[in-house]
mmCIF file of C-alpha atoms in Angstrom:
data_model
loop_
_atom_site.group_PDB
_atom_site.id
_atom_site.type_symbol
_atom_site.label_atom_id
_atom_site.label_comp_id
_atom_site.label_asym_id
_atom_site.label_seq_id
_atom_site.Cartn_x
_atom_site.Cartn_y
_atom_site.Cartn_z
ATOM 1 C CA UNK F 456 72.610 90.898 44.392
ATOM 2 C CA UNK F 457 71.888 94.221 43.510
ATOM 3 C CA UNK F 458 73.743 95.540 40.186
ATOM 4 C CA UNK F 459 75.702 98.810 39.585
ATOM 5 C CA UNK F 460 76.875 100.648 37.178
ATOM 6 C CA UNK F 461 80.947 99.962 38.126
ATOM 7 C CA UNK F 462 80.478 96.149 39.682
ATOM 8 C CA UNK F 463 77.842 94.447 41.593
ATOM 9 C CA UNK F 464 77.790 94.442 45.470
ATOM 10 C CA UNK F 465 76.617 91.118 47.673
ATOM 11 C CA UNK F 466 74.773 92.324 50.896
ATOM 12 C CA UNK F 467 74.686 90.383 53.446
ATOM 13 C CA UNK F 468 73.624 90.820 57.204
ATOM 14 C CA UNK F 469 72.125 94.240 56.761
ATOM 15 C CA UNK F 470 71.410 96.278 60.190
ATOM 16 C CA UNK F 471 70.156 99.310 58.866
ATOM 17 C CA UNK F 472 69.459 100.997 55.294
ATOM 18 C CA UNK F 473 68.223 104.703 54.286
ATOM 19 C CA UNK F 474 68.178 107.541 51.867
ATOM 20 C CA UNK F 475 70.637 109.465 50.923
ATOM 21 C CA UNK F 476 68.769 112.825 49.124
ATOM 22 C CA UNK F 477 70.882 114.138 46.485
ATOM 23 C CA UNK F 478 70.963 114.085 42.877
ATOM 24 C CA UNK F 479 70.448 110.273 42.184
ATOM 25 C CA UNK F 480 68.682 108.249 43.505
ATOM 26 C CA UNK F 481 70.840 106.428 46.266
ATOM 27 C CA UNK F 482 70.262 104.177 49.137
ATOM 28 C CA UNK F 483 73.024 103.675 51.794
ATOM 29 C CA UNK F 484 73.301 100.489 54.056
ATOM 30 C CA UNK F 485 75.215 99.099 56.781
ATOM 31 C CA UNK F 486 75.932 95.713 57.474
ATOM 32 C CA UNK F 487 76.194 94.175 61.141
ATOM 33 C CA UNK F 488 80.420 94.270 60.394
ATOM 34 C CA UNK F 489 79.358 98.343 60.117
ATOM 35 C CA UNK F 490 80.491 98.773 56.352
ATOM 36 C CA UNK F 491 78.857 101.486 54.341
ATOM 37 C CA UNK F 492 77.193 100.664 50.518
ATOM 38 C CA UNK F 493 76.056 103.028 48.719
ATOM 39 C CA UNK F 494 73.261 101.298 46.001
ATOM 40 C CA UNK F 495 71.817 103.183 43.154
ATOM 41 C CA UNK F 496 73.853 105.289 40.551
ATOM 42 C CA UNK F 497 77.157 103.985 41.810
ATOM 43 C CA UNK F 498 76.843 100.665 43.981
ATOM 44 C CA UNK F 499 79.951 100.641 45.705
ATOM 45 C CA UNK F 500 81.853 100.367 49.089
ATOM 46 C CA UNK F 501 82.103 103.700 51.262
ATOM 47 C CA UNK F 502 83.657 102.571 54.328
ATOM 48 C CA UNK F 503 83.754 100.993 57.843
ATOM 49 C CA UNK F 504 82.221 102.651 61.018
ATOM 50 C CA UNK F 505 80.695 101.558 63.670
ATOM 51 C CA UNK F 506 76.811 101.276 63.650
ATOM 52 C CA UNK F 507 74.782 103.966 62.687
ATOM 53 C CA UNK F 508 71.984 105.049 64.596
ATOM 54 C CA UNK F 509 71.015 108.470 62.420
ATOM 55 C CA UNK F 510 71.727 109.318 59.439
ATOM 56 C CA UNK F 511 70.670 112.203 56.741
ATOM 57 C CA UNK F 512 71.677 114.040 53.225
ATOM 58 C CA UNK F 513 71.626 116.863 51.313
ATOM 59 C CA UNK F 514 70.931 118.170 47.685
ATOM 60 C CA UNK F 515 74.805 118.443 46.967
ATOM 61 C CA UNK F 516 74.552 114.356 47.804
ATOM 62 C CA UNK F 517 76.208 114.962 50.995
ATOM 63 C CA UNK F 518 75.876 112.228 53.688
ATOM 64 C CA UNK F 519 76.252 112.128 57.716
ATOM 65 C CA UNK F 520 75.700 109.751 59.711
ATOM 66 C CA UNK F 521 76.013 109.090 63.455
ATOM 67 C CA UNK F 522 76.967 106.193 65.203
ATOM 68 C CA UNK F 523 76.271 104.027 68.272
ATOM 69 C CA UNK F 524 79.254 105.993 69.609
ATOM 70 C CA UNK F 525 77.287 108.958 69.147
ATOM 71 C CA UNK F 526 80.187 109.966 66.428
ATOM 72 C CA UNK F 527 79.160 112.039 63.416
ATOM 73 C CA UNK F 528 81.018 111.030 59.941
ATOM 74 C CA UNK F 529 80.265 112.437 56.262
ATOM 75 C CA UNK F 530 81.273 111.840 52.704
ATOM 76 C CA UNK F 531 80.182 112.311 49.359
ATOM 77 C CA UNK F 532 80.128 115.094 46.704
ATOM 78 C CA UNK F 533 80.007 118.655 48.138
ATOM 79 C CA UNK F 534 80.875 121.256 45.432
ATOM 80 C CA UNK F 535 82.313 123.963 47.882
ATOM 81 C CA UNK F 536 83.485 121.554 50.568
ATOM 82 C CA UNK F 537 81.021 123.158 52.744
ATOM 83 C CA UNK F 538 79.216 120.220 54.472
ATOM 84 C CA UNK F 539 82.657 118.276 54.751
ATOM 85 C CA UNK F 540 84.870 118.295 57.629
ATOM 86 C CA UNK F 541 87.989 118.645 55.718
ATOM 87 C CA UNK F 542 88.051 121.835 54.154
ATOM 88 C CA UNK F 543 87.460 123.176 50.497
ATOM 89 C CA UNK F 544 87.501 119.769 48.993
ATOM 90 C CA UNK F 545 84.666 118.513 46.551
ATOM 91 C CA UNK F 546 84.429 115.009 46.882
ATOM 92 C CA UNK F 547 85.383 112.673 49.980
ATOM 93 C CA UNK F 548 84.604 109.060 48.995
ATOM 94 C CA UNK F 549 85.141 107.812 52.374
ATOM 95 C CA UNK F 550 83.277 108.429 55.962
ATOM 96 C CA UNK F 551 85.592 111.246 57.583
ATOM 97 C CA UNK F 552 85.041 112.134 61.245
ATOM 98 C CA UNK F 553 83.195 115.520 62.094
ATOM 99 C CA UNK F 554 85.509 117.007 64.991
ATOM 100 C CA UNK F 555 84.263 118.020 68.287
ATOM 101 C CA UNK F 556 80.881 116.306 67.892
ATOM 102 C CA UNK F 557 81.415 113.697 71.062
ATOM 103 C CA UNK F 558 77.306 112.994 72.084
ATOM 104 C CA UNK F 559 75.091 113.586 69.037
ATOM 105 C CA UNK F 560 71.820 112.425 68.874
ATOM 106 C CA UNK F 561 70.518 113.870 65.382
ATOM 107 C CA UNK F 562 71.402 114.900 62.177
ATOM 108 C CA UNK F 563 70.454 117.489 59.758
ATOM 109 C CA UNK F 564 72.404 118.306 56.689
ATOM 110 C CA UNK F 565 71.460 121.555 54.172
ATOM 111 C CA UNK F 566 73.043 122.515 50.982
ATOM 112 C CA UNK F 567 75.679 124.414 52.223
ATOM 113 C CA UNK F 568 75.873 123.661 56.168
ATOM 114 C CA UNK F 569 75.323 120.718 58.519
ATOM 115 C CA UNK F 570 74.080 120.601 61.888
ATOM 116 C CA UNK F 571 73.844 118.322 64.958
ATOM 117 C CA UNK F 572 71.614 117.571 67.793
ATOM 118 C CA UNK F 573 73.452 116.605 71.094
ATOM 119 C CA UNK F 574 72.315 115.006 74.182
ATOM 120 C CA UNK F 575 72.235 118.048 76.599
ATOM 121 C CA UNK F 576 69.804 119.760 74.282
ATOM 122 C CA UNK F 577 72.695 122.340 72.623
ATOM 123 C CA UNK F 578 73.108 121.880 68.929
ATOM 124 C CA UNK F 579 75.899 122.858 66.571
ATOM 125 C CA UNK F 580 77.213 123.837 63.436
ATOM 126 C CA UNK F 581 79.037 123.563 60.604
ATOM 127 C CA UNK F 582 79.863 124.724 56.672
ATOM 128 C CA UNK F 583 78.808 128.296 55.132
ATOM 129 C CA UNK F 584 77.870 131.100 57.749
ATOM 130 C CA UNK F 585 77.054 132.949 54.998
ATOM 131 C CA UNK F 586 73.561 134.701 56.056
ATOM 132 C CA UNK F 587 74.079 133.667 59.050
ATOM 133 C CA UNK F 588 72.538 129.653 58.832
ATOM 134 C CA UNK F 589 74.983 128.369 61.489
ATOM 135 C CA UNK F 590 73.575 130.718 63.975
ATOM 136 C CA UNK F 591 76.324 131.280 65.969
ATOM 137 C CA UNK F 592 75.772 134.884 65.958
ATOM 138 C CA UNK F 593 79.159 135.362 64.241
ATOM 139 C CA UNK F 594 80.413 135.906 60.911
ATOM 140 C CA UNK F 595 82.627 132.474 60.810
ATOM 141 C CA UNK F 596 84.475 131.110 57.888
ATOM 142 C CA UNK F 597 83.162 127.575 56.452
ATOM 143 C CA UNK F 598 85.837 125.743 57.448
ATOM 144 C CA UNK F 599 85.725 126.868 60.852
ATOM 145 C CA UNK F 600 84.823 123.547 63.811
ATOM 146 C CA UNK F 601 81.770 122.937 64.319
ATOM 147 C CA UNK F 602 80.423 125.981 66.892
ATOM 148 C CA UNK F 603 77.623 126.031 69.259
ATOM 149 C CA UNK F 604 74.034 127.341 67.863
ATOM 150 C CA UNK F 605 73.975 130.357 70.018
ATOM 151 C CA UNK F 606 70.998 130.347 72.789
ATOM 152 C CA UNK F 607 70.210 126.452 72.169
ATOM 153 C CA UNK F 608 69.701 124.712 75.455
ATOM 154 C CA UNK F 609 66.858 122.417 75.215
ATOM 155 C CA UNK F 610 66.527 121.580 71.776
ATOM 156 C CA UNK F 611 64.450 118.280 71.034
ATOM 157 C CA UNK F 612 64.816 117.884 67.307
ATOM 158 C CA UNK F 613 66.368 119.852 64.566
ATOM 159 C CA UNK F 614 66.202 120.598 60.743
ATOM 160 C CA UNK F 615 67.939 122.435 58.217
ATOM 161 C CA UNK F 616 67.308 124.060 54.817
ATOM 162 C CA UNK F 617 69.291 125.415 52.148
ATOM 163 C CA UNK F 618 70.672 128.650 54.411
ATOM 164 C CA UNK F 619 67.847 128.162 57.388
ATOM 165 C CA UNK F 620 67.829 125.940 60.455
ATOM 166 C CA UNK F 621 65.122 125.131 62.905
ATOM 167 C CA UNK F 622 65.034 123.532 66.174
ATOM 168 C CA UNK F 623 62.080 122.493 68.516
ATOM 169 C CA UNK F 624 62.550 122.646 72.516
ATOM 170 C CA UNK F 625 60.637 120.519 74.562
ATOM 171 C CA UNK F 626 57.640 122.545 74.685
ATOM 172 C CA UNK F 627 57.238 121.945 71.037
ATOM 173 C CA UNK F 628 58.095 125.682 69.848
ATOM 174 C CA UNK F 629 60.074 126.409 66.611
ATOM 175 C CA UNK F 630 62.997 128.452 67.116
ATOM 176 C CA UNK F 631 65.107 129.307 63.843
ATOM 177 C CA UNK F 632 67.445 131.008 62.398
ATOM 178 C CA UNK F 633 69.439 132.109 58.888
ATOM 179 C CA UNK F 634 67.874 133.011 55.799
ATOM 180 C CA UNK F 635 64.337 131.804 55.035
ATOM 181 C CA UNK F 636 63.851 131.575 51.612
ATOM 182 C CA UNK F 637 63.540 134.712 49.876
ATOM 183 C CA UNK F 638 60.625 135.964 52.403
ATOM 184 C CA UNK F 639 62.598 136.739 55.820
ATOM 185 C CA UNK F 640 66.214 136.432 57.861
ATOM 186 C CA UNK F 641 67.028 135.873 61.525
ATOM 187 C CA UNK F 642 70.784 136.510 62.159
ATOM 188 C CA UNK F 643 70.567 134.981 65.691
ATOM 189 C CA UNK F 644 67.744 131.577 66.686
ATOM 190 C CA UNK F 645 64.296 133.370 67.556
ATOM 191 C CA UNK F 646 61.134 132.555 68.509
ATOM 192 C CA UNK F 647 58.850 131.727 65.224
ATOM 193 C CA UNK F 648 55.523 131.299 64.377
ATOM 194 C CA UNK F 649 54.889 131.930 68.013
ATOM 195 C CA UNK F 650 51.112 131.075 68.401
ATOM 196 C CA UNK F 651 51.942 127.327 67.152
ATOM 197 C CA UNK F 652 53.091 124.066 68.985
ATOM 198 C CA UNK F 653 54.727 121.910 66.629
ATOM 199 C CA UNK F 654 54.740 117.935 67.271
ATOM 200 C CA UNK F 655 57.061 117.521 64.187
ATOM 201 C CA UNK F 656 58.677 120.384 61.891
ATOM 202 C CA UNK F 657 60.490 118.658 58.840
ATOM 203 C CA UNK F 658 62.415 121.492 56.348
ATOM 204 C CA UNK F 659 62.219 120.554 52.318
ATOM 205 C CA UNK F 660 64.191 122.357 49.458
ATOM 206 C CA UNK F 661 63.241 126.389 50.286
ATOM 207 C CA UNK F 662 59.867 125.294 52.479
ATOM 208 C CA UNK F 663 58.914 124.173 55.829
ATOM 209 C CA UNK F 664 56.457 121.880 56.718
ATOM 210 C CA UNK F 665 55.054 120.549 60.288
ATOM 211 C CA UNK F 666 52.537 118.631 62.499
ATOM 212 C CA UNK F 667 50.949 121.644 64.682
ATOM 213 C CA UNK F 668 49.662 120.411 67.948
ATOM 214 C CA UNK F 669 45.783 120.015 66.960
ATOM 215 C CA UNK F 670 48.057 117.130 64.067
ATOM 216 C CA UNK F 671 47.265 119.013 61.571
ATOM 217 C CA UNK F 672 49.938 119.530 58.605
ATOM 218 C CA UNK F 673 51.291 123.652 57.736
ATOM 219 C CA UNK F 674 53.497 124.479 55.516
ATOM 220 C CA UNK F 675 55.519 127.827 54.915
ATOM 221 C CA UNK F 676 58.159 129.258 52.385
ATOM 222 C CA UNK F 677 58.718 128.977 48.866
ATOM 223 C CA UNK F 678 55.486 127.455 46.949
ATOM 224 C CA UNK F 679 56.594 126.961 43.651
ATOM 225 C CA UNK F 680 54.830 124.278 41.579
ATOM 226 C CA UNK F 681 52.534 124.360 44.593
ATOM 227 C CA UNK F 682 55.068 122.412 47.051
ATOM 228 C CA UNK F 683 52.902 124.186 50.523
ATOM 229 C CA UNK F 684 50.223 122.116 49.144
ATOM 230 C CA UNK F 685 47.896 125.050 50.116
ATOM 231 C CA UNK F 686 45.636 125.227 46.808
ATOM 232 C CA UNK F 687 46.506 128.488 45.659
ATOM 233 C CA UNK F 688 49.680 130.378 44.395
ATOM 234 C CA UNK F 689 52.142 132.322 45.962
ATOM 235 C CA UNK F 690 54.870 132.204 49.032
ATOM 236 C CA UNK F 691 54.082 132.434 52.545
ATOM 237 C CA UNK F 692 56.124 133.276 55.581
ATOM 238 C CA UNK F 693 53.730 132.142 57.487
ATOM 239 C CA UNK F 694 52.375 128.504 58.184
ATOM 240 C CA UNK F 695 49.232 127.487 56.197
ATOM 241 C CA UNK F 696 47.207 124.288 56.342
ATOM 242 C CA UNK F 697 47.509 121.628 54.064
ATOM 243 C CA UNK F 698 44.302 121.136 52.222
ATOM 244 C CA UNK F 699 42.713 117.786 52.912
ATOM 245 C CA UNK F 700 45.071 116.605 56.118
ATOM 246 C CA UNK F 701 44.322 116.541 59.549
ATOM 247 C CA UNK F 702 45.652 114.094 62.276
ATOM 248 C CA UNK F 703 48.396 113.572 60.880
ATOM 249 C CA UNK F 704 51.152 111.581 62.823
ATOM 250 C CA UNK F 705 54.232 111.304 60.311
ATOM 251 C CA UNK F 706 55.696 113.623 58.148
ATOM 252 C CA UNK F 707 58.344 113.472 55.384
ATOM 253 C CA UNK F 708 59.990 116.142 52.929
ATOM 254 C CA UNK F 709 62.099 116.173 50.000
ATOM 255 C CA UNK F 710 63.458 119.006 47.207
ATOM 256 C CA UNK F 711 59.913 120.338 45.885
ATOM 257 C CA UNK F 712 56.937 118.279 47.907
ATOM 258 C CA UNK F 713 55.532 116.513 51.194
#
């Protein structure tokens, strides 16, 4: 039994569990009958999908998931409507379908847009095009269908930021695009940080952070509170090693550290 602050939830059965960033602390998990429960500063009941095979959240405690059917739903709290499907409508307690996402294979939500990974390597986009962070190379309004990431064609992973996406193609190399913190802007996905190969590139609240080729850990972007982990002060658009890490095989970022 795990107690909330509304009632307490039985779970049973559970297939799958993970984080859902936002404001509270929450945990979401899925039972083998594919309900959703959302346990921490509300345990309650979000809803029935099939099984979910990727999942991720934002700041704005925004949630998509993907399922076995390779289906992308989201709910939650989402002050402009942005990151929902549905329009200009804060809060969506239950899972509602993303439209025109039919083979995803990752997830990546920001602040104010959302993103997915498909199988043929293309990704797309949806929410606030404002500076550009859906990289469509258009100026699209944030309720507009999710819409192809212009140039992407052999994308192996992908992250977001608040107004900044990244994805890496199979030889490893970062291409990005949208508004990188207050230090640079791509309006259409280019080549970056062109002299690395990147194993793993992770995006945290305003900063970047990845496992070069030689496993190593750089970070770029905003360093306040020292979040690059670099040992000195100051913002970098350019990726800087992590003091004290090397062969590193895993990372993981949240709001202000690594």
């Amino acid at each position: 039994l795990r107690p909330g602050q509304f009632y307490t939830l039985e779970l049973r059965d559970i297939r799958k569990i993970w984080n859902g960033v936002g404001t509270h602390v929450t945990l979401y998990a899925q039972n083998q009958a594919g309900t959703i429960f959302e346990i921490g500063y509300r345990s309650q009941v979000i809803g029935t999908i099939d099984p979910v095979i990727d999942a991720a959240g934002s700041l704005m405690t925004t949630t998509c998931a993907i399922t076995n059917k390779r289906r992308m739903w989201c709910w939650g709290y989402d002050e402009y409507g942005y990151n929902l499907p549905v329009g200009d409508v804060p809060i969506e307690a239950v899972p509602v379908r993303v439209k025109g996402i039919q083979t995803a294979q990752q997830v990546a939500v920001g602040n104010a847009h959302s993103c997915a990974l498909l199988f043929d390597g293309s990704a797309r986009c949806w929410g606030s095009d404002q500076g550009g962070q859906r990289g469509s190379g258009a100026d699209l309004q944030f309720n507009a269908p999710p819409s192809p990431v212009y140039g992407i064609e052999d994308a192996a992973s992908i992250t977001v930021l608040n107004r900044y996406g990244c994805v890496l193609n199979g030889a490893g190399r970062a291409i990005c695009w949208g508004p990188f913190t207050q230090l640079e802007s791509t309006d259409s996905p280019t080549l970056r940080f062109a002299e690395y190969s990147w194993l793993e590139l992770q995006a945290g609240g305003g900063y970047l952070c990845g496992i070069a080729a030689n496993q190593s850990i750089q970070c770029m972007g905003s360093n306040n509170a020292g979040t690059l982990g670099i040992g000195s002060a100051g913002h970098s658009a350019q990726p800087q090693p992590v003091i004290g890490l090397s062969r590193s095989q895993s990372l993981s970022t949240g709001p202000y550290h690594a």
